[in-house]
Tab-separated table of C-alpha atoms and ligand atoms in Angstrom:
chain	number	residue	atom	x	y	z
A	148	UNK	CA	-30.025	-1.576	-24.715
A	149	UNK	CA	-26.544	0.193	-24.875
A	150	UNK	CA	-26.269	3.673	-22.984
A	151	UNK	CA	-22.964	5.982	-23.030
A	152	UNK	CA	-21.497	6.445	-19.764
A	153	UNK	CA	-22.996	10.007	-19.462
A	154	UNK	CA	-26.395	8.480	-20.106
A	155	UNK	CA	-25.820	5.637	-17.077
A	156	UNK	CA	-23.990	8.423	-14.627
A	157	UNK	CA	-27.215	10.562	-15.329
A	158	UNK	CA	-29.846	7.388	-14.610
A	159	UNK	CA	-27.632	6.500	-11.600
A	160	UNK	CA	-27.427	10.074	-10.500
A	161	UNK	CA	-31.559	9.789	-10.719
A	162	UNK	CA	-31.761	6.452	-8.433
A	163	UNK	CA	-28.988	7.666	-5.922
A	164	UNK	CA	-31.321	10.689	-5.375
A	165	UNK	CA	-34.562	8.528	-5.306
A	166	UNK	CA	-32.946	5.782	-3.258
A	167	UNK	CA	-31.483	5.566	0.445
A	168	UNK	CA	-28.762	4.301	-0.412
A	169	UNK	CA	-24.876	5.606	-0.350
A	170	UNK	CA	-22.421	4.635	-3.240
A	171	UNK	CA	-18.870	3.668	-1.578
A	172	UNK	CA	-15.609	3.199	-3.785
A	173	UNK	CA	-11.907	2.903	-3.939
A	174	UNK	CA	-9.597	4.883	-5.069
A	175	UNK	CA	-8.558	1.226	-7.779
A	176	UNK	CA	-11.834	1.758	-8.953
A	177	UNK	CA	-12.342	2.876	-12.877
A	178	UNK	CA	-12.498	6.545	-12.821
A	179	UNK	CA	-15.998	7.032	-14.186
A	180	UNK	CA	-17.152	4.536	-10.931
A	181	UNK	CA	-15.165	6.227	-8.911
A	182	UNK	CA	-16.542	9.344	-9.680
A	183	UNK	CA	-19.934	8.717	-8.938
A	184	UNK	CA	-19.224	7.480	-4.991
A	185	UNK	CA	-20.281	9.205	-2.370
A	186	UNK	CA	-17.572	8.041	-0.096
A	187	UNK	CA	-14.045	7.581	-1.385
A	188	UNK	CA	-10.829	6.285	0.464
A	189	UNK	CA	-8.534	4.047	1.528
A	190	UNK	CA	-9.686	0.782	3.111
A	191	UNK	CA	-9.864	1.894	6.804
A	192	UNK	CA	-11.819	4.963	5.673
A	193	UNK	CA	-14.216	3.041	3.731
A	194	UNK	CA	-14.771	0.755	6.936
A	195	UNK	CA	-15.041	3.544	9.297
A	196	UNK	CA	-17.113	6.173	7.157
A	197	UNK	CA	-19.442	4.289	5.743
A	198	UNK	CA	-20.466	2.507	9.129
A	199	UNK	CA	-20.887	6.150	10.339
A	200	UNK	CA	-23.650	6.582	7.223
A	201	UNK	CA	-27.024	6.120	8.300
A	202	UNK	CA	-28.363	4.971	4.318
A	203	UNK	CA	-30.342	1.862	4.442
A	204	UNK	CA	-28.443	0.864	1.661
A	205	UNK	CA	-25.092	0.509	0.841
A	206	UNK	CA	-23.843	0.132	-2.841
A	207	UNK	CA	-19.870	-0.559	-2.862
A	208	UNK	CA	-17.807	-0.659	-5.549
A	209	UNK	CA	-14.319	-2.367	-4.711
A	210	UNK	CA	-13.589	-5.952	-3.786
A	211	UNK	CA	-15.403	-8.690	-1.525
A	212	UNK	CA	-13.441	-7.986	1.920
A	213	UNK	CA	-14.139	-4.298	1.639
A	214	UNK	CA	-18.079	-4.975	1.050
A	215	UNK	CA	-18.150	-7.600	4.305
A	216	UNK	CA	-16.234	-5.378	6.321
A	217	UNK	CA	-18.951	-2.590	6.208
A	218	UNK	CA	-21.325	-5.833	6.691
A	219	UNK	CA	-19.558	-7.017	9.568
A	220	UNK	CA	-19.604	-3.463	11.377
A	221	UNK	CA	-22.941	-2.350	10.393
A	222	UNK	CA	-25.086	-5.901	10.455
A	223	UNK	CA	-28.455	-3.597	10.046
A	224	UNK	CA	-27.000	-2.102	6.815
A	225	UNK	CA	-28.387	-3.854	3.476
A	226	UNK	CA	-24.355	-4.231	1.244
A	227	UNK	CA	-24.958	-4.753	-2.343
A	228	UNK	CA	-21.918	-4.873	-4.418
A	229	UNK	CA	-22.197	-4.284	-8.255
A	230	UNK	CA	-20.088	-7.449	-8.999
A	231	UNK	CA	-18.380	-10.199	-6.772
A	232	UNK	CA	-15.287	-9.472	-7.206
A	233	UNK	CA	-13.082	-10.989	-4.829
A	234	UNK	CA	-9.493	-9.562	-3.993
A	235	UNK	CA	-6.815	-12.292	-5.009
A	236	UNK	CA	-4.603	-11.970	-1.767
A	237	UNK	CA	-7.615	-12.547	0.298
A	238	UNK	CA	-8.573	-15.965	-1.704
A	239	UNK	CA	-5.239	-17.306	-1.126
A	240	UNK	CA	-6.091	-17.684	2.773
A	241	UNK	CA	-9.658	-19.373	4.661
A	242	UNK	CA	-10.591	-20.853	7.856
A	243	UNK	CA	-8.132	-24.421	7.078
A	244	UNK	CA	-5.222	-22.621	5.995
A	245	UNK	CA	-5.533	-19.886	8.930
A	246	UNK	CA	-5.670	-23.387	11.512
A	247	UNK	CA	-2.747	-24.916	9.462
A	248	UNK	CA	-0.529	-21.930	10.471
A	249	UNK	CA	-1.500	-21.609	13.813
A	250	UNK	CA	-0.607	-25.435	13.646
A	251	UNK	CA	2.739	-24.861	12.233
A	252	UNK	CA	3.457	-22.600	15.080
A	253	UNK	CA	2.711	-25.050	17.907
A	254	UNK	CA	4.486	-27.954	16.339
A	255	UNK	CA	7.798	-25.248	16.345
A	256	UNK	CA	7.012	-25.214	19.822
A	257	UNK	CA	5.097	-22.254	20.589
A	258	UNK	CA	1.716	-22.734	22.127
A	259	UNK	CA	-1.703	-21.273	21.093
A	260	UNK	CA	-2.005	-19.029	24.117
A	261	UNK	CA	1.603	-17.567	23.092
A	262	UNK	CA	0.160	-16.505	19.426
A	263	UNK	CA	-1.587	-13.336	18.945
A	264	UNK	CA	-3.202	-13.379	15.602
A	265	UNK	CA	-2.751	-10.230	13.165
A	266	UNK	CA	-4.867	-10.426	9.448
A	267	UNK	CA	-4.899	-7.511	7.142
A	268	UNK	CA	-8.147	-6.514	6.237
A	269	UNK	CA	-7.598	-7.577	2.751
A	270	UNK	CA	-9.229	-11.158	4.001
A	271	UNK	CA	-12.443	-12.762	4.481
A	272	UNK	CA	-14.776	-12.656	6.823
A	273	UNK	CA	-13.938	-16.459	8.230
A	274	UNK	CA	-10.120	-15.188	8.357
A	275	UNK	CA	-11.221	-12.591	10.785
A	276	UNK	CA	-13.535	-14.402	12.601
A	277	UNK	CA	-11.155	-17.039	13.288
A	278	UNK	CA	-8.256	-14.275	14.262
A	279	UNK	CA	-10.966	-12.593	16.745
A	280	UNK	CA	-11.971	-15.985	18.240
A	281	UNK	CA	-8.196	-16.379	18.877
A	282	UNK	CA	-7.690	-12.956	20.603
A	283	UNK	CA	-6.640	-11.457	17.597
A	284	UNK	CA	-7.401	-8.189	15.443
A	285	UNK	CA	-7.172	-6.706	11.915
A	286	UNK	CA	-5.170	-3.845	10.409
A	287	UNK	CA	-4.870	-1.946	7.105
A	288	UNK	CA	-2.169	-1.204	5.266
A	289	UNK	CA	-2.217	2.766	7.079
A	290	UNK	CA	-2.125	1.710	10.734
A	291	UNK	CA	0.026	-2.202	10.802
A	292	UNK	CA	2.594	-0.913	11.854
A	293	UNK	CA	1.142	1.070	14.770
A	294	UNK	CA	-1.293	-1.915	15.488
A	295	UNK	CA	1.640	-4.253	15.447
A	296	UNK	CA	3.470	-1.929	17.797
A	297	UNK	CA	0.306	-2.081	20.249
A	298	UNK	CA	0.184	-5.959	19.920
A	299	UNK	CA	3.725	-6.708	20.738
A	300	UNK	CA	2.979	-5.142	24.247
A	301	UNK	CA	1.082	-8.671	24.701
A	302	UNK	CA	4.539	-10.317	24.567
A	303	UNK	CA	3.722	-12.776	22.022
A	304	UNK	CA	4.625	-14.214	18.715
A	305	UNK	CA	2.478	-12.517	15.716
A	306	UNK	CA	0.948	-14.452	13.126
A	307	UNK	CA	0.666	-12.146	10.480
A	308	UNK	CA	-2.148	-13.044	7.473
A	309	UNK	CA	-2.249	-13.247	4.855
A	310	UNK	CA	0.359	-10.325	3.064
A	311	UNK	CA	4.104	-11.887	3.618
A	312	UNK	CA	5.190	-8.199	2.114
A	313	UNK	CA	3.190	-6.136	4.460
A	314	UNK	CA	4.138	-8.040	7.486
A	315	UNK	CA	8.282	-8.190	6.277
A	316	UNK	CA	7.911	-4.347	5.534
A	317	UNK	CA	6.462	-3.685	9.098
A	318	UNK	CA	9.103	-5.911	10.570
A	319	UNK	CA	11.985	-4.445	8.972
A	320	UNK	CA	10.571	-0.519	9.831
A	321	UNK	CA	10.569	-1.451	13.437
A	322	UNK	CA	13.926	-3.384	13.203
A	323	UNK	CA	11.960	-6.684	14.255
A	324	UNK	CA	12.696	-10.256	12.887
A	325	UNK	CA	10.273	-11.816	10.626
A	326	UNK	CA	9.946	-15.419	8.808
A	327	UNK	CA	7.588	-16.612	6.164
A	328	UNK	CA	5.945	-19.901	6.968
A	329	UNK	CA	7.571	-22.424	4.313
A	330	UNK	CA	10.913	-20.525	4.108
A	331	UNK	CA	12.758	-22.808	6.417
A	332	UNK	CA	12.952	-20.333	9.278
A	333	UNK	CA	12.505	-21.267	13.221
A	334	UNK	CA	9.112	-19.207	14.882
A	335	UNK	CA	10.574	-19.189	17.651
A	336	UNK	CA	13.503	-16.953	16.239
A	337	UNK	CA	11.447	-14.701	14.866
A	338	UNK	CA	8.816	-11.772	16.158
A	339	UNK	CA	6.697	-11.740	13.308
A	340	UNK	CA	5.595	-14.863	11.499
A	341	UNK	CA	4.079	-14.106	7.974
A	342	UNK	CA	1.568	-16.654	6.067
A	343	UNK	CA	2.957	-16.636	2.449
A	344	UNK	CA	0.354	-14.534	0.905
A	345	UNK	CA	0.704	-11.928	-1.435
A	346	UNK	CA	-0.841	-9.597	-4.163
A	347	UNK	CA	-0.101	-10.291	-8.039
A	348	UNK	CA	-0.461	-6.513	-9.048
A	349	UNK	CA	1.927	-5.400	-6.406
A	350	UNK	CA	4.361	-8.108	-7.512
A	351	UNK	CA	4.928	-6.151	-10.916
A	352	UNK	CA	7.227	-3.441	-9.574
A	353	UNK	CA	10.606	-4.676	-9.876
A	354	UNK	CA	14.261	-3.072	-8.748
A	355	UNK	CA	15.231	-2.833	-12.522
A	356	UNK	CA	11.973	-0.608	-13.250
A	357	UNK	CA	13.193	1.943	-9.805
A	358	UNK	CA	16.967	2.012	-11.793
A	359	UNK	CA	15.236	2.752	-15.107
A	360	UNK	CA	13.472	5.311	-13.597
A	361	UNK	CA	16.433	6.987	-11.340
A	362	UNK	CA	18.442	6.600	-14.326
A	363	UNK	CA	16.384	8.525	-16.587
A	364	UNK	CA	15.256	11.026	-14.447
A	365	UNK	CA	17.898	11.816	-11.633
A	366	UNK	CA	16.360	13.121	-9.125
A	367	UNK	CA	12.767	11.769	-9.176
A	368	UNK	CA	10.891	10.169	-6.142
A	369	UNK	CA	10.002	6.725	-5.676
A	370	UNK	CA	6.448	5.921	-3.495
A	371	UNK	CA	5.126	2.451	-3.422
A	372	UNK	CA	2.432	0.810	-1.351
A	373	UNK	CA	3.361	-1.530	1.368
A	374	UNK	CA	1.899	-4.780	-0.483
A	375	UNK	CA	5.499	-4.508	-2.624
A	376	UNK	CA	8.218	-7.230	-2.124
A	377	UNK	CA	10.596	-5.594	0.785
A	378	UNK	CA	13.187	-4.837	-1.346
A	379	UNK	CA	11.523	-2.280	-3.406
A	380	UNK	CA	10.055	-0.554	-0.415
A	381	UNK	CA	13.576	-0.530	0.965
A	382	UNK	CA	14.696	1.278	-2.583
A	383	UNK	CA	12.265	3.522	-2.274
A	384	UNK	CA	11.579	7.276	-0.986
A	385	UNK	CA	8.203	6.574	0.566
A	386	UNK	CA	6.293	3.622	1.550
A	387	UNK	CA	2.308	4.021	2.147
A	388	UNK	CA	-1.395	2.750	1.877
A	389	UNK	CA	-3.365	4.518	-0.871
A	390	UNK	CA	-4.152	7.607	1.257
A	391	UNK	CA	-1.226	7.968	2.795
A	392	UNK	CA	0.215	7.904	-0.971
A	393	UNK	CA	-2.377	10.440	-2.642
A	394	UNK	CA	-1.800	12.918	0.536
A	395	UNK	CA	2.280	12.405	-0.431
A	396	UNK	CA	2.269	13.002	-3.652
A	397	UNK	CA	-0.354	16.097	-3.756
A	398	UNK	CA	2.087	17.851	-1.249
A	399	UNK	CA	4.873	17.657	-3.650
A	400	UNK	CA	6.068	20.507	-5.666
A	401	UNK	CA	4.223	20.226	-9.160
A	402	UNK	CA	7.616	19.811	-10.789
A	403	UNK	CA	8.622	17.214	-8.441
A	404	UNK	CA	8.833	14.078	-10.664
A	405	UNK	CA	7.639	10.593	-9.130
A	406	UNK	CA	7.100	7.023	-10.023
A	407	UNK	CA	4.216	5.690	-8.053
A	408	UNK	CA	4.036	1.748	-7.624
A	409	UNK	CA	0.235	0.492	-7.207
A	410	UNK	CA	-2.943	0.301	-9.257
A	411	UNK	CA	-2.830	1.983	-12.134
A	412	UNK	CA	-6.589	3.743	-12.071
A	413	UNK	CA	-5.498	5.563	-8.869
A	414	UNK	CA	-1.843	6.718	-9.994
A	415	UNK	CA	-3.725	7.975	-13.437
A	416	UNK	CA	-5.661	10.397	-11.803
A	417	UNK	CA	-3.229	11.784	-9.473
A	418	UNK	CA	-1.608	14.691	-10.937
A	419	UNK	CA	-1.246	16.180	-14.908
A	420	UNK	CA	2.478	15.866	-14.863
A	421	UNK	CA	5.311	14.518	-13.769
A	422	UNK	CA	4.012	11.575	-12.337
A	423	UNK	CA	4.848	7.871	-13.892
A	424	UNK	CA	3.314	4.030	-13.126
A	425	UNK	CA	6.681	2.379	-11.619
A	426	UNK	CA	6.552	-0.693	-13.646
A	427	UNK	CA	6.512	-1.694	-17.708
A	428	UNK	CA	3.607	-3.367	-17.407
A	429	UNK	CA	0.139	-1.812	-16.873
A	430	UNK	CA	-0.621	-2.708	-12.930
A	431	UNK	CA	-4.334	-2.903	-12.997
A	432	UNK	CA	-6.313	-4.972	-9.989
A	433	UNK	CA	-8.440	-7.522	-12.246
A	434	UNK	CA	-11.100	-7.754	-9.588
A	435	UNK	CA	-11.085	-4.012	-9.167
A	436	UNK	CA	-11.617	-3.284	-12.524
A	437	UNK	CA	-14.854	-5.311	-13.125
A	438	UNK	CA	-17.369	-3.294	-11.792
A	439	UNK	CA	-18.458	-0.804	-14.784
A	440	UNK	CA	-21.010	1.758	-14.423
A	441	UNK	CA	-23.988	-0.888	-16.230
A	442	UNK	CA	-23.015	-2.723	-13.217
A	443	UNK	CA	-23.622	0.169	-10.642
A	444	UNK	CA	-26.950	0.968	-12.468
A	445	UNK	CA	-28.359	-2.448	-12.523
A	446	UNK	CA	-27.713	-2.567	-8.930
A	447	UNK	CA	-29.465	0.348	-8.317
A	448	UNK	CA	-32.164	-0.455	-10.872
A	449	UNK	CA	-32.377	-3.694	-8.673
A	450	UNK	CA	-33.000	-2.094	-5.295
A	451	UNK	CA	-35.551	-0.129	-6.755
A	452	UNK	CA	-37.608	-2.894	-8.291
A	453	UNK	CA	-37.774	-3.997	-4.431
A	454	UNK	CA	-35.232	-6.943	-5.312
A	455	UNK	CA	-31.738	-6.057	-4.453
A	456	UNK	CA	-29.110	-8.193	-6.116
A	457	UNK	CA	-25.548	-9.527	-4.818
A	458	UNK	CA	-26.300	-8.505	-1.257
A	459	UNK	CA	-23.767	-9.770	1.525
A	460	UNK	CA	-25.051	-12.042	3.818
A	461	UNK	CA	-22.589	-13.041	7.010
A	462	UNK	CA	-23.592	-15.879	9.179
A	463	UNK	CA	-24.110	-14.941	12.969
A	464	UNK	CA	-21.016	-16.883	14.139
A	465	UNK	CA	-18.446	-15.370	11.332
A	466	UNK	CA	-20.042	-11.998	12.347
A	467	UNK	CA	-19.740	-12.262	15.638
A	468	UNK	CA	-15.756	-13.117	15.644
A	469	UNK	CA	-15.251	-10.538	12.809
A	470	UNK	CA	-16.440	-7.995	14.293
A	471	UNK	CA	-14.897	-8.614	17.660
A	472	UNK	CA	-11.364	-8.324	15.511
A	473	UNK	CA	-12.458	-5.255	13.385
A	474	UNK	CA	-13.785	-3.777	16.677
A	475	UNK	CA	-10.530	-4.300	18.395
A	476	UNK	CA	-8.579	-2.554	15.539
A	477	UNK	CA	-11.022	0.057	15.820
A	478	UNK	CA	-10.551	1.111	19.467
A	479	UNK	CA	-7.026	1.419	19.159
B	1260	13P	P1	-5.429	0.196	0.383
B	1260	13P	O1	-5.863	0.127	2.352
B	1260	13P	O2	-4.312	1.117	1.233
B	1260	13P	O3	-6.390	1.120	0.573
B	1260	13P	O4	-5.072	-0.830	-0.001
B	1260	13P	C1	-6.092	-1.744	-0.308
B	1260	13P	C2	-5.614	-3.052	-1.150
B	1260	13P	O5	-6.081	-3.831	-1.806
B	1260	13P	C3	-4.253	-2.132	-1.641
B	1260	13P	O6	-3.787	-3.491	-3.014
B	1261	SF4	FE1	-6.310	-7.435	-3.864
B	1261	SF4	FE2	-4.041	-6.695	-4.934
B	1261	SF4	FE3	-6.372	-6.017	-6.047
B	1261	SF4	FE4	-5.339	-4.827	-3.684
B	1261	SF4	S1	-4.534	-4.775	-6.003
B	1261	SF4	S2	-7.614	-5.570	-3.986
B	1261	SF4	S3	-4.560	-6.476	-2.848
B	1261	SF4	S4	-5.270	-8.369	-5.618
């Protein structure tokens, strides 16, 4: 039977009132799904605020690594996802590719003891566990600069996975030297050695798009997410995580025009006027967009029926080391 969004929202709210469940939604979710979130935020806020929440069930509307991070930090919570949607960037690396990256650095004269791995939170639990086991930690787009600053105090080479853009952007901001594995660079000559992963959604923004908007609306500001290419970030007026972008844009005078380089759903609900998507295409994250209200309803109904679906389970060893990597970040 087909329900309208209004009917689904009503059914969802009834089940939310009945069950011991918290609905969590990332900014990139479709509007109607975002609106039923009890906790919303960027990756860091979702991980910490959900950890501090005491419901038995967490229904996570986002991508796999985000739900996993909640489970890793709070193993006693039951985390379910309306869709098992995997971030394309997180899929670009697994434990094996991580080991190969370490081996590449060793082959180039850097011993394992002198490597400090940092993984962007956009990675699966197995990669976080590898990083944790090697003494490394996690960062998010909102704290990457701070985490790297702290990590450098250990005097080691940073192996940064999986997002080459975030790694290079932070290196540029800090005046550090960076390379991407496979670009022919020498790890000994660089401070941050980046894995060659990227977000296909944030690759959609180009210098031509920036030139187009600057010409069309003189005085316009350009704000982008640090998953964009370094040349895009360098040519922009502001670079920040989803929460940082929202704060920056909401504080602008209403008549200040801005073009934003990040996911469509978030940008679209920011301001009524004077806000543009920095791309001639529609930059939607395909997996974030997979979750529908109907999925949320069916997942809640499954909890109510006593047979939860799409529950996240993580093996003990992965759980232990991934938690250590995440907690090292939170401790800082
Ligand atoms: P934020 O941590 O900025 O929310 O980013 C998550 C993400 O996947 C951006 O593409
Ligand atoms: Fe992953 Fe990119 Fe989607 Fe963010 S926008 S969840 S990095 S694929």
